[in-house]
CSV table of C-alpha atoms and ligand atoms in Angstrom, one decimal:
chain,number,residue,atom,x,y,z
A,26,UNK,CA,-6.1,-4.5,30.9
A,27,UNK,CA,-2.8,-5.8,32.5
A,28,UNK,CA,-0.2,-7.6,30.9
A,29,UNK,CA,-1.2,-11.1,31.5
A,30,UNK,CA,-4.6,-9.7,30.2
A,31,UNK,CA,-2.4,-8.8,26.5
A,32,UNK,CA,-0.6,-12.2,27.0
A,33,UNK,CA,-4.2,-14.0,26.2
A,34,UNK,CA,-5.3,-11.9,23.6
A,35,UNK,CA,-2.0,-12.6,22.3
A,36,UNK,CA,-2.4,-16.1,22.5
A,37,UNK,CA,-5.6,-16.2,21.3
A,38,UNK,CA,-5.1,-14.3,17.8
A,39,UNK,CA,-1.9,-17.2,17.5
A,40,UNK,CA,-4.5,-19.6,17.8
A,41,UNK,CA,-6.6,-18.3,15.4
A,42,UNK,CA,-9.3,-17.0,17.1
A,43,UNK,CA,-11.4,-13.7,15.9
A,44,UNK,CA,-10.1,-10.6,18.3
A,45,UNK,CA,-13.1,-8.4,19.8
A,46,UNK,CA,-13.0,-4.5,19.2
A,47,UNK,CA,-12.0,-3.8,23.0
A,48,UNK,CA,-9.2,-6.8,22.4
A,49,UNK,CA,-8.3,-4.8,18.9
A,50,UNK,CA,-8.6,-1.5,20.7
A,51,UNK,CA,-5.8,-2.6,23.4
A,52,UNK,CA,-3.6,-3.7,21.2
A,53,UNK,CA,-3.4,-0.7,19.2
A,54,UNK,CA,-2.8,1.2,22.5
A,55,UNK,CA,0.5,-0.8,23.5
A,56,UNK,CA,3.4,1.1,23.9
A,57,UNK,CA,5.5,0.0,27.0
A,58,UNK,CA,8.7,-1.9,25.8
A,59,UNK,CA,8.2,-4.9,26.8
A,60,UNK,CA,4.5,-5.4,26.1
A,61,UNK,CA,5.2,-3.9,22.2
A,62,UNK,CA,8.1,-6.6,22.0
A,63,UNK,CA,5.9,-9.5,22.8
A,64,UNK,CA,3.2,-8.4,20.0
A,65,UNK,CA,5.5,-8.1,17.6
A,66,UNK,CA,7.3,-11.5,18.7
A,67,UNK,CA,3.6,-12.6,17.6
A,68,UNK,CA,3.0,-10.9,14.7
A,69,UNK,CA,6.2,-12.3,13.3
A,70,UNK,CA,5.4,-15.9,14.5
A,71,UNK,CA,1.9,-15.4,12.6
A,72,UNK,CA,3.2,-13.9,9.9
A,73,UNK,CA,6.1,-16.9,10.0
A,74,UNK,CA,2.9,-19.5,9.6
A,75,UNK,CA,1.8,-17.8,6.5
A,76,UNK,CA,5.2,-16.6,4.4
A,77,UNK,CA,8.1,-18.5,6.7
A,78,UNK,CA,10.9,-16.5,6.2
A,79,UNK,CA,10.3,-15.0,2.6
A,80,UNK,CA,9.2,-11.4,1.8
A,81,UNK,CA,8.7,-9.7,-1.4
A,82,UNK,CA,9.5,-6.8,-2.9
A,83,UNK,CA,7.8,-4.1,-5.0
A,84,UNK,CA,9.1,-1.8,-7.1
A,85,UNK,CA,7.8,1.6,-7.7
A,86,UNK,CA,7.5,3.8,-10.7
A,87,UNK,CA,5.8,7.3,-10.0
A,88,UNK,CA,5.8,8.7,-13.5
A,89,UNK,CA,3.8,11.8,-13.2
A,90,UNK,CA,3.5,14.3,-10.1
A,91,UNK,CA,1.2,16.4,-11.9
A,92,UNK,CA,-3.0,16.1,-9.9
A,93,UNK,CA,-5.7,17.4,-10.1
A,94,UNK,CA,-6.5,17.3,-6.3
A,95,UNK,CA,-5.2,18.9,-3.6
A,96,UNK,CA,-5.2,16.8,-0.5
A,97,UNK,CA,-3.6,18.6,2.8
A,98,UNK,CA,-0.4,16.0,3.3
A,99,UNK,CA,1.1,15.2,0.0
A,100,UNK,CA,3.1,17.7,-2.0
A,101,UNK,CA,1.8,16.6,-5.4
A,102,UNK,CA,-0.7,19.1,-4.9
A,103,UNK,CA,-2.2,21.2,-7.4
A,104,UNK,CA,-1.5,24.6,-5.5
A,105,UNK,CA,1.9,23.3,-5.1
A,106,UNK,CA,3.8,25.9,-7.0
A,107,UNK,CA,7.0,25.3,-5.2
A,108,UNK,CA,6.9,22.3,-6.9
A,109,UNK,CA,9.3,21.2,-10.4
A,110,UNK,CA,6.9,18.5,-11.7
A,111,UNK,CA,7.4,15.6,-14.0
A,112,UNK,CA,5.6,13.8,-16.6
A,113,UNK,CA,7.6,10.9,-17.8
A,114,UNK,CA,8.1,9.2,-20.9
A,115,UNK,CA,6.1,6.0,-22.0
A,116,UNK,CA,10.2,4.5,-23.0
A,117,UNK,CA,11.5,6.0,-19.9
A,118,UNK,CA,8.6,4.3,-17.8
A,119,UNK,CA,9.1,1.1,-19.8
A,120,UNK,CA,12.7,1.1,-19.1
A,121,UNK,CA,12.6,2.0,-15.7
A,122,UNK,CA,10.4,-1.0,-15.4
A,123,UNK,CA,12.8,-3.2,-17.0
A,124,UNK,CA,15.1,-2.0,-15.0
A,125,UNK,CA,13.7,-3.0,-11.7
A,126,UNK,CA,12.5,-6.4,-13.0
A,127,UNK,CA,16.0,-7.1,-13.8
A,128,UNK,CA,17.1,-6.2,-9.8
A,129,UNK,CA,14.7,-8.7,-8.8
A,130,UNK,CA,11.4,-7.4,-7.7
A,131,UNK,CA,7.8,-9.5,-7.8
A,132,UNK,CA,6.0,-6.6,-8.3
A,133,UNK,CA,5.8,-3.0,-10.2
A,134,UNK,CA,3.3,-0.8,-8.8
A,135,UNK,CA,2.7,1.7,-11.4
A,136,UNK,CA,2.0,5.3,-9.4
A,137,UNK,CA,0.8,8.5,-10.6
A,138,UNK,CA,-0.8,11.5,-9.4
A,139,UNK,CA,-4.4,12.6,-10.9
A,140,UNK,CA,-2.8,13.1,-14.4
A,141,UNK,CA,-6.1,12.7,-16.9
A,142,UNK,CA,-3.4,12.7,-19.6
A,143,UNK,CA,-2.4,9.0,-18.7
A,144,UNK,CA,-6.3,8.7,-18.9
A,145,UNK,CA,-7.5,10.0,-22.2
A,146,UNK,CA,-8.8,8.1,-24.9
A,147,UNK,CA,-6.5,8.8,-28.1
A,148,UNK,CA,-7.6,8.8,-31.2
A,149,UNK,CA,-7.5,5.0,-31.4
A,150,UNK,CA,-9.3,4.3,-28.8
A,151,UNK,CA,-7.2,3.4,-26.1
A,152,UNK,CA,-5.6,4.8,-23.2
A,153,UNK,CA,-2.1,5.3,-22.3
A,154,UNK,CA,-1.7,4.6,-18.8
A,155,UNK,CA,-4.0,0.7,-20.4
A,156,UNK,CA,-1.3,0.6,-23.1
A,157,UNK,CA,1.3,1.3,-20.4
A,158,UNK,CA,0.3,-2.0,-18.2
A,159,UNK,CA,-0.1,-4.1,-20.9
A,160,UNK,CA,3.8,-3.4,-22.6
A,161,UNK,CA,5.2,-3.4,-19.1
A,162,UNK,CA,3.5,-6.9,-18.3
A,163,UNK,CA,3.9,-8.7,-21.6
A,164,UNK,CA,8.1,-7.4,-21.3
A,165,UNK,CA,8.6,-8.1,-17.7
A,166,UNK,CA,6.2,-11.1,-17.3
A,167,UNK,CA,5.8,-9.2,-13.5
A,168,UNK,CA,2.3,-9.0,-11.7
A,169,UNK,CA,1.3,-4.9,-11.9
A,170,UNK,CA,-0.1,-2.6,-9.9
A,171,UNK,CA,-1.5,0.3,-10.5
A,172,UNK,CA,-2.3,3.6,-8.0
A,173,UNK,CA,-4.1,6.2,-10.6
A,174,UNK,CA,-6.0,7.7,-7.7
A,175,UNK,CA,-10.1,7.7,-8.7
A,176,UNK,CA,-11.1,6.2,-11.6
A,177,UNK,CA,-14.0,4.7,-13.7
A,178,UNK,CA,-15.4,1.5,-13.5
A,179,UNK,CA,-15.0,1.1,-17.1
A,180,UNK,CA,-11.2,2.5,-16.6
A,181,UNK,CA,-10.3,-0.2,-14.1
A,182,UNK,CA,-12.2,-3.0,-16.3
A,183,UNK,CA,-9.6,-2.0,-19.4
A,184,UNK,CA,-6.8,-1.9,-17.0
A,185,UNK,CA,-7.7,-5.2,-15.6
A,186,UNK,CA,-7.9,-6.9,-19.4
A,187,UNK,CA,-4.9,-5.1,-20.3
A,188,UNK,CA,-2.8,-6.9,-17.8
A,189,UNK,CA,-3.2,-5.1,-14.0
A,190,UNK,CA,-3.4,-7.4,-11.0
A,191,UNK,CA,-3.9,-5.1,-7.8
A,192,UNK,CA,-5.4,-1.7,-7.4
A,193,UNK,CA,-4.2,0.2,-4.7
A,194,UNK,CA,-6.1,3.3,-3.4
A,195,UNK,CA,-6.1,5.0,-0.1
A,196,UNK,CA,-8.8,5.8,2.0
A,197,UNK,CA,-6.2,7.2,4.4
A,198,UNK,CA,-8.9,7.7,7.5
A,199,UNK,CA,-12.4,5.8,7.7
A,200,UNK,CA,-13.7,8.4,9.6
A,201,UNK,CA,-15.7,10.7,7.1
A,202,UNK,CA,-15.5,14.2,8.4
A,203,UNK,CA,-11.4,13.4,8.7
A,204,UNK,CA,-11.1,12.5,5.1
A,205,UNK,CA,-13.0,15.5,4.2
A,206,UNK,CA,-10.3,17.4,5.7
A,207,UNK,CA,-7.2,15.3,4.3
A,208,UNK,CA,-8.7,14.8,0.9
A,209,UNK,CA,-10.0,18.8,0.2
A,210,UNK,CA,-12.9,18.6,-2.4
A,211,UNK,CA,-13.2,14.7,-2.8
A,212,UNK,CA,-15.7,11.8,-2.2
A,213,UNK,CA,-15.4,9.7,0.5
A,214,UNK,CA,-18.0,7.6,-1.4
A,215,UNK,CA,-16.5,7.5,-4.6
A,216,UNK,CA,-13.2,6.6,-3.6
A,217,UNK,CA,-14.3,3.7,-1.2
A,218,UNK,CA,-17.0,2.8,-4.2
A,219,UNK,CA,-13.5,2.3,-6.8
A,220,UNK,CA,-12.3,-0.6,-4.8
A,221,UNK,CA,-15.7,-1.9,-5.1
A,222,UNK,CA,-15.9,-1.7,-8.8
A,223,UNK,CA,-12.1,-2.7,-8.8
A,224,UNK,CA,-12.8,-6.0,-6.8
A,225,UNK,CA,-15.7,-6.2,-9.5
A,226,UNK,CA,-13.0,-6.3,-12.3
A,227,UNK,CA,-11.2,-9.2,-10.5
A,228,UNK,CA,-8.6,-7.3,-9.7
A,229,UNK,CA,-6.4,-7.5,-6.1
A,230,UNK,CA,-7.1,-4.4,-3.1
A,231,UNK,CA,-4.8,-2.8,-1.3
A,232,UNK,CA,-6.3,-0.4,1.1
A,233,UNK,CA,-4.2,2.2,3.6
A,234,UNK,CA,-4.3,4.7,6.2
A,235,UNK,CA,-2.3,7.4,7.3
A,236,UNK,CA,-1.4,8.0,11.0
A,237,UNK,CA,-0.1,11.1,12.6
A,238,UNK,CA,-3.2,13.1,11.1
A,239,UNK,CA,-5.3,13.6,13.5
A,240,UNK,CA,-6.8,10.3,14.2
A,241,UNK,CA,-7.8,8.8,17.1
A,242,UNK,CA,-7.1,5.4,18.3
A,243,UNK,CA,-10.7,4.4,17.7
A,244,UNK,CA,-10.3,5.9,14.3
A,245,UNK,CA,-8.0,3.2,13.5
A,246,UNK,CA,-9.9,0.7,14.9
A,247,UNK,CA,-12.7,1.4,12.7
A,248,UNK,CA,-10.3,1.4,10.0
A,249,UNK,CA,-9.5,-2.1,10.7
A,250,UNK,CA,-13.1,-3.1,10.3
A,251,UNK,CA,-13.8,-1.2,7.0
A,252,UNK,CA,-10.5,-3.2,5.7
A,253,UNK,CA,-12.4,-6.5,7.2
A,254,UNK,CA,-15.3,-5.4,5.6
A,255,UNK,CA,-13.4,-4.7,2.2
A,256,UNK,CA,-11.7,-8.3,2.0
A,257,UNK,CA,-8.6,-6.0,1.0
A,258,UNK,CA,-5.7,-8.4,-0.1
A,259,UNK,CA,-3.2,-6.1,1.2
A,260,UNK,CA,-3.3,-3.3,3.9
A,261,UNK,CA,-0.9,-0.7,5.4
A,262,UNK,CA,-0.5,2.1,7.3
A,263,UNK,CA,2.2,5.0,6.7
A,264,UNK,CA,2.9,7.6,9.1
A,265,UNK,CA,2.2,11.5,7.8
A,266,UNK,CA,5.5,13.0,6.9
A,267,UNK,CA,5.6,16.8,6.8
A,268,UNK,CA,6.3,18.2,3.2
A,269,UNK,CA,7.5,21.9,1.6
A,270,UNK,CA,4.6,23.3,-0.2
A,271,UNK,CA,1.9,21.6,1.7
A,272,UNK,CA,-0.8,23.5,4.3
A,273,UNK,CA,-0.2,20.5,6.8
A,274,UNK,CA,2.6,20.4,9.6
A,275,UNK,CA,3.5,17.5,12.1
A,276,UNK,CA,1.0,19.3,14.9
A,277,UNK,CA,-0.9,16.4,14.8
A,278,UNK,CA,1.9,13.8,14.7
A,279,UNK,CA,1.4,10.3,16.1
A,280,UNK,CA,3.9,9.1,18.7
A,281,UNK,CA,6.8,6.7,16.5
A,282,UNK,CA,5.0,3.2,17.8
A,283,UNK,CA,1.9,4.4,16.0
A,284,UNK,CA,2.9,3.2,12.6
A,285,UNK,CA,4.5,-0.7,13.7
A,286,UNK,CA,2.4,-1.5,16.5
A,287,UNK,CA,-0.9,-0.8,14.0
A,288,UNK,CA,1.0,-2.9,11.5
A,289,UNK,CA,1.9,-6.1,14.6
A,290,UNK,CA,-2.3,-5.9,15.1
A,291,UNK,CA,-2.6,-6.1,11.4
A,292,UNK,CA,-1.1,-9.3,11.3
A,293,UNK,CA,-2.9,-10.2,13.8
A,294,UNK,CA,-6.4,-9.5,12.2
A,295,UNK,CA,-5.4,-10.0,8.9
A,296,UNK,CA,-2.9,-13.3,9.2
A,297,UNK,CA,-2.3,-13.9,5.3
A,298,UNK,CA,-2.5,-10.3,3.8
A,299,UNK,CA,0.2,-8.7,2.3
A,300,UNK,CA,1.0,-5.9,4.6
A,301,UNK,CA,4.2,-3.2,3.6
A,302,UNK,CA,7.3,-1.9,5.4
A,303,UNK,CA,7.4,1.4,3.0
A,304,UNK,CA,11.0,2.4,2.3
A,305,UNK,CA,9.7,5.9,1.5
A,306,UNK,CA,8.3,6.8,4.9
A,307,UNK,CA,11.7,7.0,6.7
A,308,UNK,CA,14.5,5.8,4.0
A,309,UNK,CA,15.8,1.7,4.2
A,310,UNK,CA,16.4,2.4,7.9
A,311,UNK,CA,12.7,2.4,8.8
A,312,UNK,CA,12.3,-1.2,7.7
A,313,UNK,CA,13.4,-3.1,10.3
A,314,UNK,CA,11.1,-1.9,12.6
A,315,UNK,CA,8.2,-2.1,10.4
A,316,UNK,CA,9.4,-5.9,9.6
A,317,UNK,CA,10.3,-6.8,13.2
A,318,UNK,CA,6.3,-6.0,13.7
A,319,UNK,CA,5.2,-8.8,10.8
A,320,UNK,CA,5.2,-6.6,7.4
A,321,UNK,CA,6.2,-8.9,4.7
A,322,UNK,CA,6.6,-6.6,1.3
A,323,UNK,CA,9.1,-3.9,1.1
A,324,UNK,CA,8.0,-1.3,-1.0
A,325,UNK,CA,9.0,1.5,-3.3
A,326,UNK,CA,12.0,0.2,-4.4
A,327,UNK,CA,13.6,2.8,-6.8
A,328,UNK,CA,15.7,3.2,-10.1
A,329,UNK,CA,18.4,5.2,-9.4
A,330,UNK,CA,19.5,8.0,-11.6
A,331,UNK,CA,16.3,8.2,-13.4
A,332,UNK,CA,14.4,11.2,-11.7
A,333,UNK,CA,11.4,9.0,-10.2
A,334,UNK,CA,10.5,10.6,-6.7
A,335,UNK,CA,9.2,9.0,-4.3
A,336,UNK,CA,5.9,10.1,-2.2
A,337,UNK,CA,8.1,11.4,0.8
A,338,UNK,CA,11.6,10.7,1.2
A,339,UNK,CA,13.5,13.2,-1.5
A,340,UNK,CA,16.9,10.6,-1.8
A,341,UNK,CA,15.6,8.4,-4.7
A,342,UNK,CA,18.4,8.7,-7.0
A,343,UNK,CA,21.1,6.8,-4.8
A,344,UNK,CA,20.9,3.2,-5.0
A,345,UNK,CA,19.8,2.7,-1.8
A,346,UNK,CA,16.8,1.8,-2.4
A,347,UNK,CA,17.7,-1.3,-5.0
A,348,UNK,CA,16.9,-4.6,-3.8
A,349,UNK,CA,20.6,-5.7,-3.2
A,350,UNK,CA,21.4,-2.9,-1.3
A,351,UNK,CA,18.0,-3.8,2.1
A,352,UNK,CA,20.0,-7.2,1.6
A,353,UNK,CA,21.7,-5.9,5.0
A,354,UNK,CA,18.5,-5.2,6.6
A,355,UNK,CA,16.5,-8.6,5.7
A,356,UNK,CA,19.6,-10.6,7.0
A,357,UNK,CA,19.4,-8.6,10.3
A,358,UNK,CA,16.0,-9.6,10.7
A,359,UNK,CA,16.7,-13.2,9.3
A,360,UNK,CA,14.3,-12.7,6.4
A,361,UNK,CA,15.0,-13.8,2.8
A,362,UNK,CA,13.2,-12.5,-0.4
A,363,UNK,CA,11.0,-15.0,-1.8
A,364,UNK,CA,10.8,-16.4,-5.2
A,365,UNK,CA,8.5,-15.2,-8.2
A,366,UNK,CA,7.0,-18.6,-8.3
A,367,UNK,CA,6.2,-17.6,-4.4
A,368,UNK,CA,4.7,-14.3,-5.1
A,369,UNK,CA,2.5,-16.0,-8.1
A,370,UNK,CA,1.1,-18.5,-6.5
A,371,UNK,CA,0.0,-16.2,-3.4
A,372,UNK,CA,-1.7,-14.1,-6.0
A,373,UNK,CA,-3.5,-17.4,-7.7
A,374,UNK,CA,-4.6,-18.4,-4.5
A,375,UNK,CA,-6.0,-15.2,-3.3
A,376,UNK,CA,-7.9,-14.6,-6.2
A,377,UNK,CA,-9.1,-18.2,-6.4
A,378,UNK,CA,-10.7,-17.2,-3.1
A,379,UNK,CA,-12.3,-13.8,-4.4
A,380,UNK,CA,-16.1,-13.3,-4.7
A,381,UNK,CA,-15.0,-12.5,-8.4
A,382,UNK,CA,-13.6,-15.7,-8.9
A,383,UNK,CA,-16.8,-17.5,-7.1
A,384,UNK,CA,-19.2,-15.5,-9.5
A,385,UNK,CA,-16.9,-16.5,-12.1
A,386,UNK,CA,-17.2,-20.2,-11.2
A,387,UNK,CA,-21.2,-20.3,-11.0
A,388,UNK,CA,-21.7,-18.1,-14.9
A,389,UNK,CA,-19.2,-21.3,-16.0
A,390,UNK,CA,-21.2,-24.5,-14.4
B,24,SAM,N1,-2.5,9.9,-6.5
B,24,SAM,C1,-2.9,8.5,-6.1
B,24,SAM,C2,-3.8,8.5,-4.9
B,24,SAM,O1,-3.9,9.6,-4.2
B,24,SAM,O2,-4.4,7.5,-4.7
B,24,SAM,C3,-1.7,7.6,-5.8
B,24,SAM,C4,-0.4,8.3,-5.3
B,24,SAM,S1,-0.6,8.9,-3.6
B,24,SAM,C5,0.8,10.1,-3.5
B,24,SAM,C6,-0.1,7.6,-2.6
B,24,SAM,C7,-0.2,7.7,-1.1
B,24,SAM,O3,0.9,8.4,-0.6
B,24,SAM,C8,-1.4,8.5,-0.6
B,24,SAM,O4,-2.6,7.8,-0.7
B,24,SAM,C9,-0.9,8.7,0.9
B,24,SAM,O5,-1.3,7.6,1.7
B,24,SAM,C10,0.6,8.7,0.7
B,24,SAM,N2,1.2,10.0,1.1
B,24,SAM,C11,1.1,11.1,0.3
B,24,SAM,N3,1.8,12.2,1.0
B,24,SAM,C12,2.2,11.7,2.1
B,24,SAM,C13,2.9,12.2,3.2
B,24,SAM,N4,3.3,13.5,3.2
B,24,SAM,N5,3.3,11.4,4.3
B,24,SAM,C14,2.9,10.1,4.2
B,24,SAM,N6,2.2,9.5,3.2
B,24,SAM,C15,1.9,10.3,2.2
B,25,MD0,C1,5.1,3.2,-1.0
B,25,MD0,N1,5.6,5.3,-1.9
B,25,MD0,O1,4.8,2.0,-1.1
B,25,MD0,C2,4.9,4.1,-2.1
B,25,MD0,C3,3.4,4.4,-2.4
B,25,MD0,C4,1.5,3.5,-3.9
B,25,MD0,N2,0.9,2.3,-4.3
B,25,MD0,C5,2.6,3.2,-2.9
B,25,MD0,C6,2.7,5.0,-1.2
B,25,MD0,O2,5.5,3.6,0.1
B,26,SF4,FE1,-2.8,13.9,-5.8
B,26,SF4,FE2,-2.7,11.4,-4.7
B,26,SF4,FE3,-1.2,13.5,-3.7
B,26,SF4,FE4,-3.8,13.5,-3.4
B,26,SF4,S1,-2.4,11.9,-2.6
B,26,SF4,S2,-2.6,15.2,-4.0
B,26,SF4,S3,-4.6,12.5,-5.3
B,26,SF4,S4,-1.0,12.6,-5.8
C-alpha cells in the first residue's frame, strides 16, 4: 500500500470506522519517518477525543520476586540463582503504598511473582495478599490493581470483594506454540481462562504482549483481535529486555518502532482504552516516545529508597521515577496528569458498560 493508501486508513480509524486485518496489518508494518509521524499525529488526536490532554499515573509495588514459574524473559525465575530475592513486609507494602498515594498517583498496581505465600489461607481464613488490598484501599482510598500471575476463580472473587478493581495478566504472545516457549511449563488456557473468571468477578482487564520475542507481525495482529475479543479495558505492549540469569538473549529483538508504532494502532483499534508508556522498559526517557504514539498511563512509578525492583530497568531506588520528577517529560509532550475524580469516573463508566455490570442489572429488575 502507498502512502496516500495509509493516509485513508488513517482517516478512516479518525472517523471511527472498524479497520480491516490487511488495514491493521499495514499499520503495524510502518516504519518510514514520515509515514510513522503521521500515525502517531493520529493516535494522539484519537486519543486527544477520549482523555484531552490528561494522563494518569500508576504506581507500582512489586513486593515479592520469589515464583514458582520459570518463563524464558523475566529474571524472577525460579532457576534464577543469580538472583538476591525479596519478600516484603505487609507494613513495608502498606507504607510504600501510602507513600506513592501521597506523590499523586490514581492507581497502585499491586505486583508479585508466583509467591503462594501471599496466597495461603491462614489460620483465619483469609489470605494475605485479600487482606493486603483491602488495608491499602480503605487507607489510600486509590483504585488497585493487582498482577499475582494465575490464580483461582474463587481467589480473584475474594480479591474483588476485598477492594481490587483491575486484574492485570499477560498473555505476552496469542500465538500458542510461542507462549509455550516464553511461559516453560504453563497453560495457555488457563491463563487466558483467569481474565475470564476475572471479568466474571467484575473486575477491570488489562491484557499485554511482549515484542522482540520472536513474533511475527501477524502474531501481533492476532493479538489485537484476541484483545477485541477479550473486551480488555486496558492493553499494552512492552518490548523484551535482555536480563542476567535468564536463558533468553536479544537474538530475537524487534527493531525499536516495534513497541510505539503497535501502541499508535492500539489507539487506533482501541480509541478509549487505557494503554501504558512503561517507565520500566527503558527508564523515564522511553516515555516520550511511547506517549508521542497515544499511551495515556505512565506506569511503574516507584518509591525510592525502599528496595522495590522493577520488572526490568535495575535504577528504582533514585527518584526518578516519582511523579514530579516525568513532570519534564509530560510538559514536553504538552500533557497534564489528570485528576482522581478523572480516573474514577473512567473506571465507573467502563464498568457500567461491562457484561458484569449488564448481568448485574437484569438479576436486579
Ligand atoms: N508474575 C506475574 C505474571 O507473570 O503475570 C506478574 C509480574 S510479571 C514480572 C509482569 C510482566 O513483566 C510479564 O507478564 C512480562 O510481560 C513483563 N516482563 C518480565 N520480564 C520482562 C523482560 N525481560 N522484558 C520485558 N518485559 C518483561
Ligand atoms: C510496568 N513493570 O507497568 C510494570 C509491570 C504489572 N502490572 C506492570 C509490567 O511496566
Ligand atoms: Fe514469574 Fe511472572 Fe516472571 Fe513468569 S513473568 S517468571 S510468572 S514473575
Amino acid at each position: 500500500m502507498i502512502n496516500s493508501g495509509s493516509d485513508a486508513v488513517l482517516q478512516n480509524a479518525l472517523h471511527g470506522q472498524k479497520l480491516s486485518p490487511d488495514e491493521i496489518r499495514h499499520l503495524l508494518g510502518l516504519r518510514e519517518g514520515k509515514a510513522v509521524s503521521r500515525l502517531f499525529r493520529t493516535a494522539r488526536q484519537i486519543r486527544g477525543r477520549h482523555f484531552g490532554n490528561k494522563v494518569f499515573l500508576y504506581g507500582f509495588l512489586y513486593f515479592s520476586t520469589f515464583c514458582r514459574n520459570n518463563c524464558r524473559f523475566c529474571q524472577f525465575r525460579k532457576a534464577n540463582f543469580s538472583l538476591e530475592r525479596y519478600r516484603k513486609t505487609d507494613s513495608e507494602i502498606i507504607e510504600a503504598a501510602r507513600r506513592m498515594a501521597d506523590a499523586g498517583v490514581h492507581l497502585i498496581d499491586l505486583t508479585m511473582g508466583e509467591d503462594p505465600d501471599f496466597l495461603q489461607m491462614n489460620s483465619n481464613g483469609s489470605v494475605r495478599l485479600e487482606n493486603l488490598v483491602h488495608k491499602i484501599k480503605t487507607e489510600t482510598g486509590l483504585p488497585i490493581m493487582v498482577s499475582p500471575g494465575v490464580i483461582s476463580s474463587d481467589m480473584l472473587k475474594r480479591l474483588a470483594e476485598a477492594g481490587a478493581d483491575w486484574y492485570a495478566c499477560y498473555q505476552e504472545t496469542h500465538h500458542r506454540p510461542l507462549f509455550e516457549r516464553l511461559r516453560i511449563g504453563q497453560s495457555y488456557d488457563e491463563r487466558w481462562q483467569a481474565k475470564k473468571y476475572a471479568q466474571n468477578a467484575g473486575l477491570l482487564i488489562e491484557e499485554g504482549i511482549l515484542t522482540g520475542v520472536g513474533e511475527t507481525a501477524d502474531d501481533i495482529l492476532h493479538s489485537l483481535e484476541m484483545m477485541r475479543s477479550l473486551k480488555a479495558d486496558q492493553v499494552r505492549i512492552m518490548s523484551f529486555r535482555p536480563q542476567n540469569g535468564i536463558p533468553m538473549s536479544d537474538d530475537l529483538k524487534a527493531d525499536d518502532l516495534s513497541e510505539p508504532v503497535t501502541i499508535a494502532v492500539m489507539r487506533l483499534i482501541f480509541p478509549g482504552a487505557m494503554i501504558p508508556a512503561s517507565s520500566d522498559v527503558d527508564g523515564p526517557d522511553g516515555l516520550r516516545q511511547r506517549l508521542r504514539a497515544g499511551a495515556n498511563v505512565i506506569t511503574s512509578l516507584i518509591p525510592p529508597g525502599k528496595g522495590f525492583t522493577g520488572v526490568v530497568t535495575a535504577d528504582t531506588d533514585s527518584a526518578q521515577r516519582m511523579p514530579r520528577s516525568i513532570a519534564p517529560v509530560l510538559e514536553h509532550c504538552a500533557l497534564e496528569v489528570a485528576s482522581a475524580k478523572d480516573y474514577m469516573r473512567w473506571i465507573e463508566t467502563r464498568r457500567s458498560q461491562s457484561e458484569f455490570h449488564q448481568k448485574l442489572q437484569d438479576s436486579v429488575c
